[in-house]
The first five atom37 places (N, CA, C, CB, O) and aatype in JSON, in Angstrom:
{
  "aatype": [12, 15, 1, 16, 0, 10, 7, 6, 13, 6, 8, 8, 19, 12, 10, 0, 10, 19, 1, 10, 7, 7, 1, 15, 1, 7, 0, 14, 9, 19, 10, 6, 10, 6, 15, 0, 16, 1, 1, 6, 9, 15, 14, 0, 0, 19, 13, 19, 0, 10, 1, 1, 10, 6, 5, 1, 7, 18, 0, 1, 15, 15, 11, 1, 6, 0, 1, 14, 7, 6, 7, 7, 1, 7, 15, 1, 6, 13, 5, 9, 16, 15, 0, 7, 11, 0, 11, 10, 0, 6, 15, 1, 1, 16, 13, 6, 1, 10, 17, 7, 0, 7, 3, 14, 19, 0, 6, 14, 15],
  "atom_mask": [
    [1, 1, 1, 1, 1],
    [1, 1, 1, 1, 1],
    [1, 1, 1, 1, 1],
    [1, 1, 1, 1, 1],
    [1, 1, 1, 1, 1],
    [1, 1, 1, 1, 1],
    [1, 1, 1, 0, 1],
    [1, 1, 1, 1, 1],
    [1, 1, 1, 1, 1],
    [1, 1, 1, 1, 1],
    [1, 1, 1, 1, 1],
    [1, 1, 1, 1, 1],
    [1, 1, 1, 1, 1],
    [1, 1, 1, 1, 1],
    [1, 1, 1, 1, 1],
    [1, 1, 1, 1, 1],
    [1, 1, 1, 1, 1],
    [1, 1, 1, 1, 1],
    [1, 1, 1, 1, 1],
    [1, 1, 1, 1, 1],
    [1, 1, 1, 0, 1],
    [1, 1, 1, 0, 1],
    [1, 1, 1, 1, 1],
    [1, 1, 1, 1, 1],
    [1, 1, 1, 1, 1],
    [1, 1, 1, 0, 1],
    [1, 1, 1, 1, 1],
    [1, 1, 1, 1, 1],
    [1, 1, 1, 1, 1],
    [1, 1, 1, 1, 1],
    [1, 1, 1, 1, 1],
    [1, 1, 1, 1, 1],
    [1, 1, 1, 1, 1],
    [1, 1, 1, 1, 1],
    [1, 1, 1, 1, 1],
    [1, 1, 1, 1, 1],
    [1, 1, 1, 1, 1],
    [1, 1, 1, 1, 1],
    [1, 1, 1, 1, 1],
    [1, 1, 1, 1, 1],
    [1, 1, 1, 1, 1],
    [1, 1, 1, 1, 1],
    [1, 1, 1, 1, 1],
    [1, 1, 1, 1, 1],
    [1, 1, 1, 1, 1],
    [1, 1, 1, 1, 1],
    [1, 1, 1, 1, 1],
    [1, 1, 1, 1, 1],
    [1, 1, 1, 1, 1],
    [1, 1, 1, 1, 1],
    [1, 1, 1, 1, 1],
    [1, 1, 1, 1, 1],
    [1, 1, 1, 1, 1],
    [1, 1, 1, 1, 1],
    [1, 1, 1, 1, 1],
    [1, 1, 1, 1, 1],
    [1, 1, 1, 0, 1],
    [1, 1, 1, 1, 1],
    [1, 1, 1, 1, 1],
    [1, 1, 1, 1, 1],
    [1, 1, 1, 1, 1],
    [1, 1, 1, 1, 1],
    [1, 1, 1, 1, 1],
    [1, 1, 1, 1, 1],
    [1, 1, 1, 1, 1],
    [1, 1, 1, 1, 1],
    [1, 1, 1, 1, 1],
    [1, 1, 1, 1, 1],
    [1, 1, 1, 0, 1],
    [1, 1, 1, 1, 1],
    [1, 1, 1, 0, 1],
    [1, 1, 1, 0, 1],
    [1, 1, 1, 1, 1],
    [1, 1, 1, 0, 1],
    [1, 1, 1, 1, 1],
    [1, 1, 1, 1, 1],
    [1, 1, 1, 1, 1],
    [1, 1, 1, 1, 1],
    [1, 1, 1, 1, 1],
    [1, 1, 1, 1, 1],
    [1, 1, 1, 1, 1],
    [1, 1, 1, 1, 1],
    [1, 1, 1, 1, 1],
    [1, 1, 1, 0, 1],
    [1, 1, 1, 1, 1],
    [1, 1, 1, 1, 1],
    [1, 1, 1, 1, 1],
    [1, 1, 1, 1, 1],
    [1, 1, 1, 1, 1],
    [1, 1, 1, 1, 1],
    [1, 1, 1, 1, 1],
    [1, 1, 1, 1, 1],
    [1, 1, 1, 1, 1],
    [1, 1, 1, 1, 1],
    [1, 1, 1, 1, 1],
    [1, 1, 1, 1, 1],
    [1, 1, 1, 1, 1],
    [1, 1, 1, 1, 1],
    [1, 1, 1, 1, 1],
    [1, 1, 1, 0, 1],
    [1, 1, 1, 1, 1],
    [1, 1, 1, 0, 1],
    [1, 1, 1, 1, 1],
    [1, 1, 1, 1, 1],
    [1, 1, 1, 1, 1],
    [1, 1, 1, 1, 1],
    [1, 1, 1, 1, 1],
    [1, 1, 1, 1, 1],
    [1, 1, 1, 1, 1]
  ],
  "atom_positions": [
    [[6.19, -72.69, -56.53], [6.39, -72.19, -56.11], [7.55, -71.16, -55.85], [6.06, -72.73, -55.81], [8.56, -71.6, -56.39]],
    [[7.81, -69.95, -55.23], [9.62, -69.59, -55.34], [10.05, -69.2, -53.71], [10.04, -67.84, -56.61], [9.78, -68.73, -52.61]],
    [[10.38, -69.43, -54.04], [11.12, -69.81, -52.09], [10.64, -68.28, -51.9], [13.56, -70.22, -51.64], [10.74, -67.6, -52.92]],
    [[10.35, -67.92, -51.23], [10.91, -66.71, -50.42], [11.11, -66.18, -48.77], [10.21, -65.86, -50.88], [10.62, -65.12, -48.41]],
    [[11.85, -67.01, -47.9], [11.83, -67.6, -47.3], [13.95, -67.23, -46.84], [10.97, -68.87, -47.92], [14.74, -67.97, -47.44]],
    [[14.53, -66.18, -45.89], [15.36, -66.54, -46.4], [16.62, -67.47, -45.59], [15.61, -65.46, -46.94], [16.64, -67.71, -44.38]],
    [[17.34, -67.77, -46.3], [17.91, -68.45, -45.93], [19.24, -67.6, -45.19], [0.0, 0.0, 0.0], [19.62, -66.43, -45.29]],
    [[19.86, -69.03, -44.25], [20.77, -68.07, -43.2], [21.97, -67.54, -43.55], [21.16, -68.72, -42.03], [22.16, -66.43, -43.05]],
    [[23.02, -68.04, -44.36], [23.44, -67.4, -45.16], [23.51, -66.01, -45.38], [23.07, -67.8, -45.8], [24.18, -65.15, -44.81]],
    [[22.05, -65.91, -47.06], [21.41, -64.84, -47.18], [20.84, -63.55, -46.15], [20.61, -65.35, -47.69], [20.7, -62.36, -46.45]],
    [[20.56, -64.21, -44.85], [20.17, -63.26, -43.8], [21.3, -62.9, -43.07], [19.16, -63.77, -42.89], [21.02, -61.89, -42.43]],
    [[22.53, -63.29, -42.86], [24.06, -62.96, -42.51], [24.74, -61.72, -43.84], [25.07, -64.76, -42.58], [25.67, -60.93, -43.98]],
    [[23.71, -62.16, -44.46], [24.19, -61.07, -45.74], [24.19, -60.08, -45.9], [23.84, -61.03, -46.67], [25.09, -59.3, -46.19]],
    [[22.37, -59.85, -45.62], [21.59, -58.81, -45.8], [21.65, -57.96, -44.78], [20.41, -59.13, -46.03], [21.38, -56.77, -44.9]],
    [[22.19, -58.78, -43.17], [23.13, -58.71, -42.22], [24.3, -57.26, -42.67], [23.84, -60.36, -42.19], [24.44, -56.04, -42.64]],
    [[24.52, -57.71, -42.81], [26.05, -57.12, -43.28], [26.15, -56.52, -44.04], [26.95, -57.77, -43.64], [27.17, -55.82, -44.06]],
    [[24.86, -56.37, -45.48], [25.18, -55.51, -46.04], [23.96, -53.44, -45.21], [24.92, -56.37, -47.8], [23.74, -52.29, -45.57]],
    [[23.76, -54.02, -44.5], [22.93, -53.25, -43.47], [23.61, -52.62, -43.06], [22.3, -53.77, -42.5], [23.89, -51.53, -43.55]],
    [[24.22, -53.18, -41.8], [25.15, -52.51, -40.98], [26.63, -52.12, -41.54], [25.27, -53.34, -39.83], [27.55, -51.97, -40.73]],
    [[26.93, -51.89, -43.6], [28.37, -51.0, -43.86], [27.27, -50.09, -44.22], [29.82, -51.45, -45.16], [27.84, -49.1, -44.67]],
    [[25.77, -49.85, -44.26], [24.97, -48.13, -44.44], [23.78, -48.53, -45.57], [0.0, 0.0, 0.0], [23.08, -47.63, -46.04]],
    [[23.56, -50.18, -46.03], [22.63, -50.15, -47.16], [23.83, -50.28, -48.6], [0.0, 0.0, 0.0], [23.72, -51.1, -49.52]],
    [[24.53, -49.62, -48.52], [24.91, -49.86, -50.27], [26.6, -50.57, -49.58], [25.04, -47.74, -51.72], [27.25, -50.15, -48.62]],
    [[26.73, -51.1, -50.0], [28.21, -51.82, -50.28], [28.99, -52.77, -51.93], [28.08, -53.01, -49.07], [28.42, -53.22, -52.93]],
    [[29.96, -52.76, -51.67], [31.39, -53.56, -52.41], [30.72, -54.32, -52.08], [33.04, -53.63, -52.06], [29.63, -54.03, -51.58]],
    [[31.28, -56.0, -52.32], [31.49, -57.42, -52.61], [32.86, -57.62, -51.4], [0.0, 0.0, 0.0], [32.71, -58.45, -50.5]],
    [[33.45, -57.24, -51.44], [34.81, -56.75, -50.54], [34.1, -56.93, -49.28], [35.52, -54.99, -50.78], [33.85, -57.9, -48.55]],
    [[33.79, -55.39, -49.24], [33.12, -55.02, -47.66], [32.61, -56.16, -47.5], [31.94, -53.77, -47.4], [33.09, -56.91, -46.65]],
    [[31.77, -56.46, -48.08], [30.58, -57.21, -46.96], [31.91, -58.83, -46.71], [28.23, -57.8, -48.17], [32.42, -59.37, -45.73]],
    [[31.96, -59.0, -47.82], [33.03, -61.03, -47.64], [33.72, -60.11, -46.14], [35.12, -61.83, -49.74], [32.83, -60.47, -45.37]],
    [[34.72, -59.15, -45.2], [35.05, -58.27, -45.02], [33.93, -58.66, -43.71], [35.12, -57.18, -46.12], [34.32, -59.7, -43.19]],
    [[32.91, -58.24, -43.16], [32.67, -57.68, -42.55], [31.56, -59.49, -41.51], [32.15, -56.14, -43.37], [31.05, -59.74, -40.41]],
    [[31.8, -60.18, -42.85], [30.78, -61.78, -42.24], [32.01, -61.33, -41.64], [30.25, -63.73, -43.1], [32.05, -60.63, -40.63]],
    [[32.91, -61.69, -42.21], [34.43, -63.22, -42.07], [34.82, -62.27, -39.72], [37.27, -62.56, -44.44], [35.32, -62.75, -38.7]],
    [[34.13, -60.77, -40.09], [34.31, -60.62, -38.73], [33.43, -61.06, -37.7], [34.44, -59.49, -38.54], [33.72, -61.63, -36.65]],
    [[32.11, -60.65, -38.22], [30.95, -61.06, -37.44], [31.38, -62.79, -37.52], [29.26, -60.49, -38.21], [31.12, -63.08, -36.35]],
    [[31.61, -63.43, -37.82], [30.75, -64.76, -37.54], [32.16, -65.99, -37.18], [29.56, -65.26, -39.28], [32.18, -67.19, -36.94]],
    [[33.5, -64.65, -37.36], [34.87, -65.14, -37.23], [35.14, -66.92, -37.87], [35.19, -64.99, -35.46], [35.54, -68.03, -37.53]],
    [[34.52, -66.05, -39.12], [35.25, -67.56, -40.27], [35.16, -66.91, -41.33], [34.34, -69.27, -40.55], [34.17, -66.27, -41.69]],
    [[36.08, -67.01, -41.86], [36.5, -67.56, -43.56], [34.91, -67.18, -44.54], [36.91, -69.9, -43.58], [34.16, -67.99, -45.09]],
    [[34.86, -66.48, -44.52], [33.87, -66.12, -45.58], [34.88, -66.61, -47.47], [33.46, -63.93, -45.24], [36.11, -66.52, -47.55]],
    [[34.25, -66.93, -48.34], [34.39, -67.14, -49.47], [33.82, -66.0, -50.87], [33.86, -68.36, -49.38], [32.88, -66.63, -51.35]],
    [[33.87, -65.59, -51.12], [33.62, -64.22, -52.24], [32.24, -64.72, -52.62], [34.86, -64.01, -53.85], [31.08, -64.4, -52.36]],
    [[32.73, -65.42, -53.18], [31.55, -66.12, -54.26], [30.91, -66.27, -54.03], [31.42, -67.0, -54.85], [29.92, -65.88, -54.65]],
    [[30.77, -67.28, -52.43], [28.92, -67.96, -52.08], [27.9, -66.61, -52.36], [28.59, -68.57, -49.88], [26.77, -66.59, -52.86]],
    [[29.04, -65.07, -51.65], [28.33, -63.79, -50.88], [28.23, -63.67, -52.19], [29.02, -62.55, -49.76], [27.04, -64.01, -52.24]],
    [[28.74, -63.27, -54.25], [28.24, -63.38, -54.76], [26.77, -63.68, -55.35], [28.8, -63.55, -54.73], [25.94, -62.93, -55.88]],
    [[26.76, -65.34, -54.99], [25.25, -66.51, -55.16], [24.76, -65.55, -54.56], [24.98, -68.27, -54.4], [24.2, -64.73, -55.29]],
    [[24.76, -65.34, -53.44], [24.02, -65.01, -51.83], [22.52, -63.69, -52.56], [25.78, -63.8, -50.23], [21.71, -63.18, -51.78]],
    [[24.46, -62.34, -53.57], [23.81, -61.03, -53.84], [22.71, -61.55, -54.83], [24.88, -59.8, -54.5], [21.49, -61.35, -54.87]],
    [[23.65, -62.38, -55.71], [22.12, -62.78, -57.05], [20.8, -63.02, -57.09], [22.14, -63.87, -57.7], [19.83, -62.59, -57.71]],
    [[21.13, -64.2, -55.86], [19.63, -65.21, -55.21], [18.78, -63.28, -54.51], [20.39, -67.11, -53.04], [17.83, -62.87, -55.17]],
    [[19.24, -62.46, -53.36], [18.43, -61.77, -53.52], [17.94, -60.57, -54.45], [18.5, -61.64, -52.72], [16.92, -59.89, -54.39]],
    [[18.49, -60.55, -54.91], [18.59, -59.04, -56.49], [17.19, -60.23, -57.91], [21.76, -58.92, -57.78], [16.29, -59.86, -58.67]],
    [[17.64, -61.3, -57.65], [16.69, -62.07, -58.26], [14.8, -61.87, -57.18], [17.6, -63.87, -58.22], [13.8, -61.39, -57.71]],
    [[14.82, -62.22, -56.2], [13.85, -62.07, -55.25], [13.24, -60.24, -54.91], [14.61, -62.84, -53.91], [12.23, -59.71, -54.45]],
    [[14.4, -59.88, -55.39], [14.57, -57.73, -55.64], [14.82, -57.6, -53.8], [0.0, 0.0, 0.0], [14.66, -56.43, -53.45]],
    [[15.15, -58.53, -52.64], [15.72, -57.57, -52.17], [16.54, -57.36, -51.96], [15.54, -57.3, -51.63], [16.9, -57.15, -50.8]],
    [[17.54, -57.28, -53.29], [19.01, -56.23, -53.18], [18.41, -55.72, -54.66], [21.11, -57.14, -53.13], [17.46, -56.06, -55.36]],
    [[19.86, -54.34, -54.78], [19.48, -54.39, -56.59], [21.16, -54.18, -56.36], [18.13, -52.82, -57.75], [21.59, -53.94, -55.23]],
    [[22.18, -54.29, -57.7], [23.01, -53.71, -57.56], [23.34, -52.89, -59.32], [23.97, -54.7, -56.82], [22.69, -53.06, -60.35]],
    [[24.58, -52.01, -59.08], [24.58, -50.47, -60.27], [26.5, -50.74, -60.45], [23.88, -48.11, -59.11], [27.05, -51.47, -59.63]],
    [[26.97, -50.37, -61.09], [27.09, -50.96, -62.08], [28.76, -49.56, -61.67], [25.58, -51.07, -63.53], [28.72, -48.41, -62.09]],
    [[29.67, -49.97, -61.05], [30.55, -48.01, -61.03], [31.41, -48.18, -62.08], [31.77, -47.35, -59.38], [31.48, -49.28, -62.63]],
    [[32.1, -47.24, -62.46], [33.22, -47.03, -63.17], [34.37, -47.46, -61.8], [33.24, -45.31, -63.9], [34.3, -47.55, -60.57]],
    [[35.31, -47.63, -62.76], [36.83, -47.81, -62.28], [36.66, -46.32, -62.94], [38.13, -49.27, -62.95], [36.08, -45.76, -63.87]],
    [[37.78, -45.99, -61.54], [38.13, -44.61, -61.56], [39.35, -44.17, -62.28], [38.24, -44.21, -60.29], [40.23, -44.98, -61.99]],
    [[40.0, -42.91, -63.39], [40.6, -43.23, -63.21], [42.16, -43.42, -62.78], [40.16, -43.31, -63.56], [42.44, -42.53, -61.97]],
    [[42.96, -44.03, -62.95], [44.39, -44.38, -61.9], [44.52, -46.11, -60.9], [0.0, 0.0, 0.0], [45.55, -46.54, -60.38]],
    [[42.36, -47.16, -60.92], [42.38, -46.98, -60.31], [42.55, -48.69, -61.38], [41.81, -46.03, -59.34], [42.59, -49.85, -60.99]],
    [[42.59, -48.2, -62.55], [42.96, -49.81, -63.33], [41.98, -50.55, -62.97], [0.0, 0.0, 0.0], [41.32, -50.2, -61.99]],
    [[41.46, -52.37, -64.04], [40.39, -52.54, -63.64], [39.27, -52.19, -64.65], [0.0, 0.0, 0.0], [39.53, -51.28, -65.45]],
    [[37.75, -52.95, -64.74], [36.52, -53.09, -65.13], [35.59, -52.48, -64.2], [36.27, -54.39, -65.35], [34.44, -52.92, -64.15]],
    [[36.02, -51.36, -63.34], [34.95, -51.01, -62.5], [34.19, -51.9, -61.31], [0.0, 0.0, 0.0], [34.33, -53.1, -61.55]],
    [[33.65, -51.72, -60.43], [32.82, -53.06, -59.17], [31.01, -52.58, -59.57], [33.37, -52.56, -56.6], [30.37, -51.78, -60.25]],
    [[30.82, -53.87, -58.48], [29.59, -53.84, -58.38], [28.77, -53.42, -56.9], [29.32, -55.06, -58.83], [28.85, -54.03, -55.83]],
    [[27.8, -51.93, -57.26], [27.68, -51.72, -55.45], [26.23, -52.41, -55.65], [27.68, -49.67, -54.54], [25.33, -52.27, -56.49]],
    [[26.4, -53.16, -54.59], [25.36, -53.35, -53.9], [24.19, -52.68, -52.77], [25.79, -54.04, -53.58], [24.49, -52.16, -51.7]],
    [[22.76, -52.86, -53.35], [22.13, -51.95, -52.03], [20.99, -52.71, -51.55], [21.54, -50.34, -52.43], [20.2, -53.18, -52.37]],
    [[20.77, -52.93, -49.86], [19.2, -53.66, -49.61], [17.89, -52.17, -50.58], [18.81, -53.8, -47.04], [17.79, -51.1, -51.18]],
    [[17.34, -53.18, -50.09], [15.92, -52.87, -51.24], [14.31, -52.61, -49.89], [15.56, -55.02, -52.71], [14.13, -53.49, -49.04]],
    [[13.43, -51.47, -49.94], [12.72, -51.96, -48.94], [12.05, -52.83, -49.04], [12.14, -51.34, -48.48], [11.47, -52.93, -47.96]],
    [[11.64, -53.79, -49.87], [11.52, -55.27, -50.11], [12.34, -55.66, -49.21], [11.84, -55.85, -51.45], [12.02, -55.77, -48.03]],
    [[13.63, -55.94, -49.73], [14.77, -56.83, -48.15], [14.38, -56.24, -46.63], [0.0, 0.0, 0.0], [14.45, -57.05, -45.7]],
    [[14.01, -55.0, -46.36], [14.16, -55.06, -45.11], [12.91, -55.27, -44.57], [14.79, -54.01, -44.62], [12.61, -55.4, -43.38]],
    [[12.22, -55.29, -45.55], [11.06, -55.91, -44.64], [10.67, -57.31, -44.75], [9.83, -55.22, -44.87], [9.7, -57.93, -44.33]],
    [[11.76, -57.65, -45.47], [11.8, -58.87, -45.53], [12.39, -59.63, -43.82], [12.75, -59.1, -46.89], [12.01, -60.62, -43.2]],
    [[13.87, -58.17, -43.43], [14.5, -58.47, -42.5], [13.79, -59.01, -41.57], [15.12, -57.63, -42.16], [13.75, -60.07, -40.94]],
    [[13.11, -57.79, -41.63], [12.0, -57.2, -40.26], [11.08, -58.67, -39.75], [10.52, -55.67, -41.02], [10.94, -59.16, -38.63]],
    [[10.54, -59.09, -41.14], [9.88, -60.49, -40.78], [10.11, -61.06, -40.2], [9.73, -61.26, -41.31], [9.55, -61.4, -39.16]],
    [[11.49, -61.56, -40.86], [12.59, -62.78, -39.86], [12.49, -62.37, -38.45], [14.52, -62.73, -40.24], [12.41, -63.04, -37.42]],
    [[12.52, -61.33, -38.61], [13.13, -61.34, -37.36], [12.01, -61.38, -36.14], [14.07, -60.07, -37.28], [12.25, -61.59, -34.96]],
    [[11.05, -61.19, -36.58], [10.25, -61.36, -35.91], [10.28, -62.72, -35.61], [9.27, -60.88, -36.32], [10.46, -63.23, -34.5]],
    [[10.14, -63.16, -36.46], [9.78, -64.46, -36.36], [10.71, -65.38, -35.56], [9.62, -64.91, -37.63], [10.25, -66.17, -34.74]],
    [[11.87, -65.31, -35.78], [12.94, -65.83, -34.46], [12.43, -64.97, -33.27], [14.84, -65.46, -34.73], [11.66, -65.52, -32.48]],
    [[12.75, -63.81, -33.09], [11.32, -63.76, -31.74], [10.35, -64.48, -31.41], [10.46, -62.84, -31.78], [10.24, -64.89, -30.26]],
    [[9.74, -64.67, -32.06], [8.99, -65.52, -31.48], [9.39, -66.58, -31.35], [8.06, -65.63, -31.88], [9.71, -66.83, -30.19]],
    [[9.57, -67.59, -32.24], [10.15, -69.12, -31.88], [11.41, -69.0, -30.54], [11.04, -69.86, -33.58], [12.03, -69.92, -30.01]],
    [[11.5, -67.44, -30.25], [13.12, -67.72, -29.41], [11.96, -67.91, -28.25], [14.79, -66.12, -29.2], [11.75, -68.96, -27.66]],
    [[11.27, -66.74, -28.06], [9.77, -66.3, -26.94], [10.17, -66.57, -25.63], [0.0, 0.0, 0.0], [10.85, -67.59, -25.49]],
    [[9.97, -66.02, -24.81], [10.6, -65.19, -23.61], [11.81, -65.55, -22.58], [9.56, -64.99, -22.77], [12.29, -64.98, -21.6]],
    [[12.04, -66.7, -23.23], [13.18, -67.14, -22.16], [14.26, -68.44, -23.47], [0.0, 0.0, 0.0], [14.32, -68.29, -24.69]],
    [[14.65, -69.08, -23.0], [15.53, -69.09, -23.79], [15.98, -71.15, -23.6], [16.72, -67.68, -23.27], [16.62, -71.93, -22.9]],
    [[14.8, -71.08, -25.15], [15.52, -72.69, -25.23], [15.86, -73.65, -24.77], [16.23, -72.88, -25.43], [15.25, -74.56, -24.2]],
    [[17.51, -73.38, -25.14], [18.23, -73.84, -24.94], [19.17, -74.03, -24.35], [18.26, -73.86, -25.32], [20.14, -74.77, -24.48]],
    [[18.81, -73.21, -23.54], [19.6, -72.91, -21.95], [20.09, -74.63, -21.0], [18.04, -71.83, -20.69], [19.15, -75.41, -20.83]],
    [[21.12, -74.93, -20.61], [21.32, -76.02, -19.87], [21.04, -75.7, -18.31], [22.72, -76.52, -20.14], [21.71, -74.92, -17.64]],
    [[19.87, -76.46, -17.85], [19.81, -77.24, -16.89], [20.83, -76.09, -15.58], [20.45, -78.93, -17.48], [22.06, -76.04, -15.59]],
    [[19.94, -75.29, -14.57], [21.24, -75.52, -13.61], [21.19, -76.33, -12.62], [21.7, -74.42, -12.98], [22.18, -76.5, -11.9]]
  ]
}
């Protein structure tokens, strides 16, 4: 059976992609994650997560050729799919059900 639940890091990567307008290259995703999590994020870990998300149909990528004067070999741009948006919405509903109306981890007063 293939795994369909989002891991925590995959969830973060998808949310960063959504926050960036639903389409982005890897470096801005890394920067968004670092800003949101206040941790250093490995670009390689982001690309591994993006590839897993692609394999499961939650993201897709396309190659963007390098522009004249940029040099290099171009870049890959990632986009969240409708299945990815649906999975994020399902994941959010699950978290909201688990958290319930109150804060189950709040310290007693």
